[in-house]
């Protein structure tokens, strides 16, 4: 019998429950795999497939995308006024975790996938901004403001025509002129939601 080699899955997260051939639960969904878990699977002759697991970085990126998408939609549809503090509480722990605990190349590779491109791009800008700010010696409040600004820098694209955003070819001069307005739109969307108070993603003063 050829031994099963599941060692490449160490440190990955299970997407599903794993059962023995007799139907007993061996490992629950969301388990972070270690040597002991893999020994248990080998004892039961259970092999893993790529679809059974997910890199931790991918899991955190997916969670962050959901949070950023929710923030963008709330601002765009005026259903809420997300404050700087709320964004910090929901998103910054994930940005900090991506910056602190994982190989940054894996993070950036995970952000290059084509689905949810705008949100992945904004998270990437946020991560790189945070890391550059840390390298420059910024304080925590400044780092948070810098990272949130990165998250929201493309907010104004919510007001750009989908035909322009998704156009495969080169933009016409008129289309390019409209695309450039996304920075103005984003500023207007943030400031109009805060009635002159501190804007989400704008530096605070103490």
Short mmCIF file of N, CA, C and O in Angstrom, two decimals, residues 72 75 152-160 180-193 199-200 202:
data_model
loop_
_atom_site.label_atom_id
_atom_site.label_comp_id
_atom_site.label_asym_id
_atom_site.label_seq_id
_atom_site.Cartn_x
_atom_site.Cartn_y
_atom_site.Cartn_z
N UNK A 72 -18.52 49.53 1.38
CA UNK A 72 -18.72 50.25 0.12
C UNK A 72 -20.20 50.36 -0.20
O UNK A 72 -20.69 51.43 -0.61
N UNK A 75 -22.13 52.81 2.12
CA UNK A 75 -21.88 54.20 1.77
C UNK A 75 -22.59 54.56 0.46
O UNK A 75 -23.24 55.61 0.35
N UNK A 152 -10.45 52.77 1.18
CA UNK A 152 -11.54 53.57 0.60
C UNK A 152 -11.14 54.37 -0.63
O UNK A 152 -11.96 55.11 -1.18
N UNK A 153 -9.91 54.23 -1.09
CA UNK A 153 -9.44 55.12 -2.15
C UNK A 153 -10.19 54.94 -3.48
O UNK A 153 -10.23 55.84 -4.30
N UNK A 154 -10.80 53.77 -3.70
CA UNK A 154 -11.55 53.53 -4.94
C UNK A 154 -13.07 53.56 -4.73
O UNK A 154 -13.83 53.10 -5.59
N UNK A 155 -13.49 54.10 -3.60
CA UNK A 155 -14.92 54.13 -3.28
C UNK A 155 -15.74 54.77 -4.40
O UNK A 155 -16.83 54.31 -4.73
N UNK A 156 -15.20 55.83 -5.01
CA UNK A 156 -15.94 56.56 -6.04
C UNK A 156 -16.24 55.76 -7.28
O UNK A 156 -17.10 56.16 -8.09
N UNK A 157 -15.59 54.61 -7.46
CA UNK A 157 -15.90 53.76 -8.63
C UNK A 157 -17.32 53.21 -8.57
O UNK A 157 -17.83 52.71 -9.57
N UNK A 158 -17.94 53.29 -7.39
CA UNK A 158 -19.33 52.87 -7.27
C UNK A 158 -20.23 53.72 -8.17
O UNK A 158 -21.32 53.31 -8.54
N UNK A 159 -19.79 54.94 -8.51
CA UNK A 159 -20.59 55.84 -9.34
C UNK A 159 -20.16 55.83 -10.81
O UNK A 159 -20.71 56.58 -11.61
N UNK A 160 -19.18 55.03 -11.14
CA UNK A 160 -18.71 54.94 -12.53
C UNK A 160 -19.50 53.86 -13.26
O UNK A 160 -19.78 52.80 -12.69
N UNK A 180 -11.55 59.18 -14.27
CA UNK A 180 -10.73 59.99 -13.37
C UNK A 180 -11.57 60.70 -12.30
O UNK A 180 -11.04 61.13 -11.28
N UNK A 181 -12.87 60.80 -12.53
CA UNK A 181 -13.75 61.46 -11.56
C UNK A 181 -13.99 60.60 -10.32
O UNK A 181 -14.58 61.09 -9.35
N UNK A 182 -13.56 59.35 -10.34
CA UNK A 182 -13.88 58.48 -9.20
C UNK A 182 -13.27 59.00 -7.90
O UNK A 182 -13.81 58.77 -6.82
N UNK A 183 -12.16 59.74 -7.99
CA UNK A 183 -11.56 60.29 -6.78
C UNK A 183 -12.44 61.40 -6.20
O UNK A 183 -12.61 61.50 -4.98
N UNK A 184 -13.01 62.20 -7.08
CA UNK A 184 -13.93 63.27 -6.65
C UNK A 184 -15.19 62.65 -6.06
O UNK A 184 -15.67 63.06 -4.99
N UNK A 185 -15.75 61.66 -6.76
CA UNK A 185 -16.96 60.99 -6.28
C UNK A 185 -16.73 60.37 -4.90
O UNK A 185 -17.58 60.45 -4.01
N UNK A 186 -15.59 59.72 -4.73
CA UNK A 186 -15.29 59.08 -3.46
C UNK A 186 -15.23 60.09 -2.32
O UNK A 186 -15.78 59.85 -1.23
N UNK A 187 -14.58 61.21 -2.58
CA UNK A 187 -14.50 62.27 -1.56
C UNK A 187 -15.90 62.78 -1.21
O UNK A 187 -16.24 62.94 -0.03
N UNK A 188 -16.72 63.00 -2.22
CA UNK A 188 -18.07 63.49 -1.98
C UNK A 188 -18.90 62.47 -1.20
O UNK A 188 -19.67 62.85 -0.30
N UNK A 189 -18.76 61.19 -1.54
CA UNK A 189 -19.54 60.15 -0.86
C UNK A 189 -19.17 60.05 0.61
O UNK A 189 -20.03 59.89 1.48
N UNK A 190 -17.88 60.17 0.92
CA UNK A 190 -17.45 60.07 2.31
C UNK A 190 -17.88 61.31 3.09
O UNK A 190 -18.48 61.22 4.16
N UNK A 191 -17.58 62.50 2.57
CA UNK A 191 -17.87 63.72 3.32
C UNK A 191 -19.37 63.94 3.48
O UNK A 191 -19.83 64.44 4.51
N UNK A 192 -20.17 63.56 2.50
CA UNK A 192 -21.63 63.75 2.60
C UNK A 192 -22.24 62.82 3.62
O UNK A 192 -23.33 63.07 4.12
N UNK A 193 -21.54 61.73 3.95
CA UNK A 193 -22.08 60.79 4.93
C UNK A 193 -21.75 61.20 6.36
O UNK A 193 -22.24 60.62 7.31
N UNK A 199 -14.38 62.10 8.70
CA UNK A 199 -14.76 61.16 7.64
C UNK A 199 -14.07 59.84 7.82
O UNK A 199 -12.95 59.78 8.30
N UNK A 200 -14.75 58.76 7.39
CA UNK A 200 -14.11 57.46 7.40
C UNK A 200 -12.90 57.53 6.49
O UNK A 200 -12.99 57.93 5.35
N UNK A 202 -10.35 59.42 6.84
CA UNK A 202 -9.64 60.69 6.90
C UNK A 202 -8.90 60.79 8.22
O UNK A 202 -9.44 60.38 9.26
#
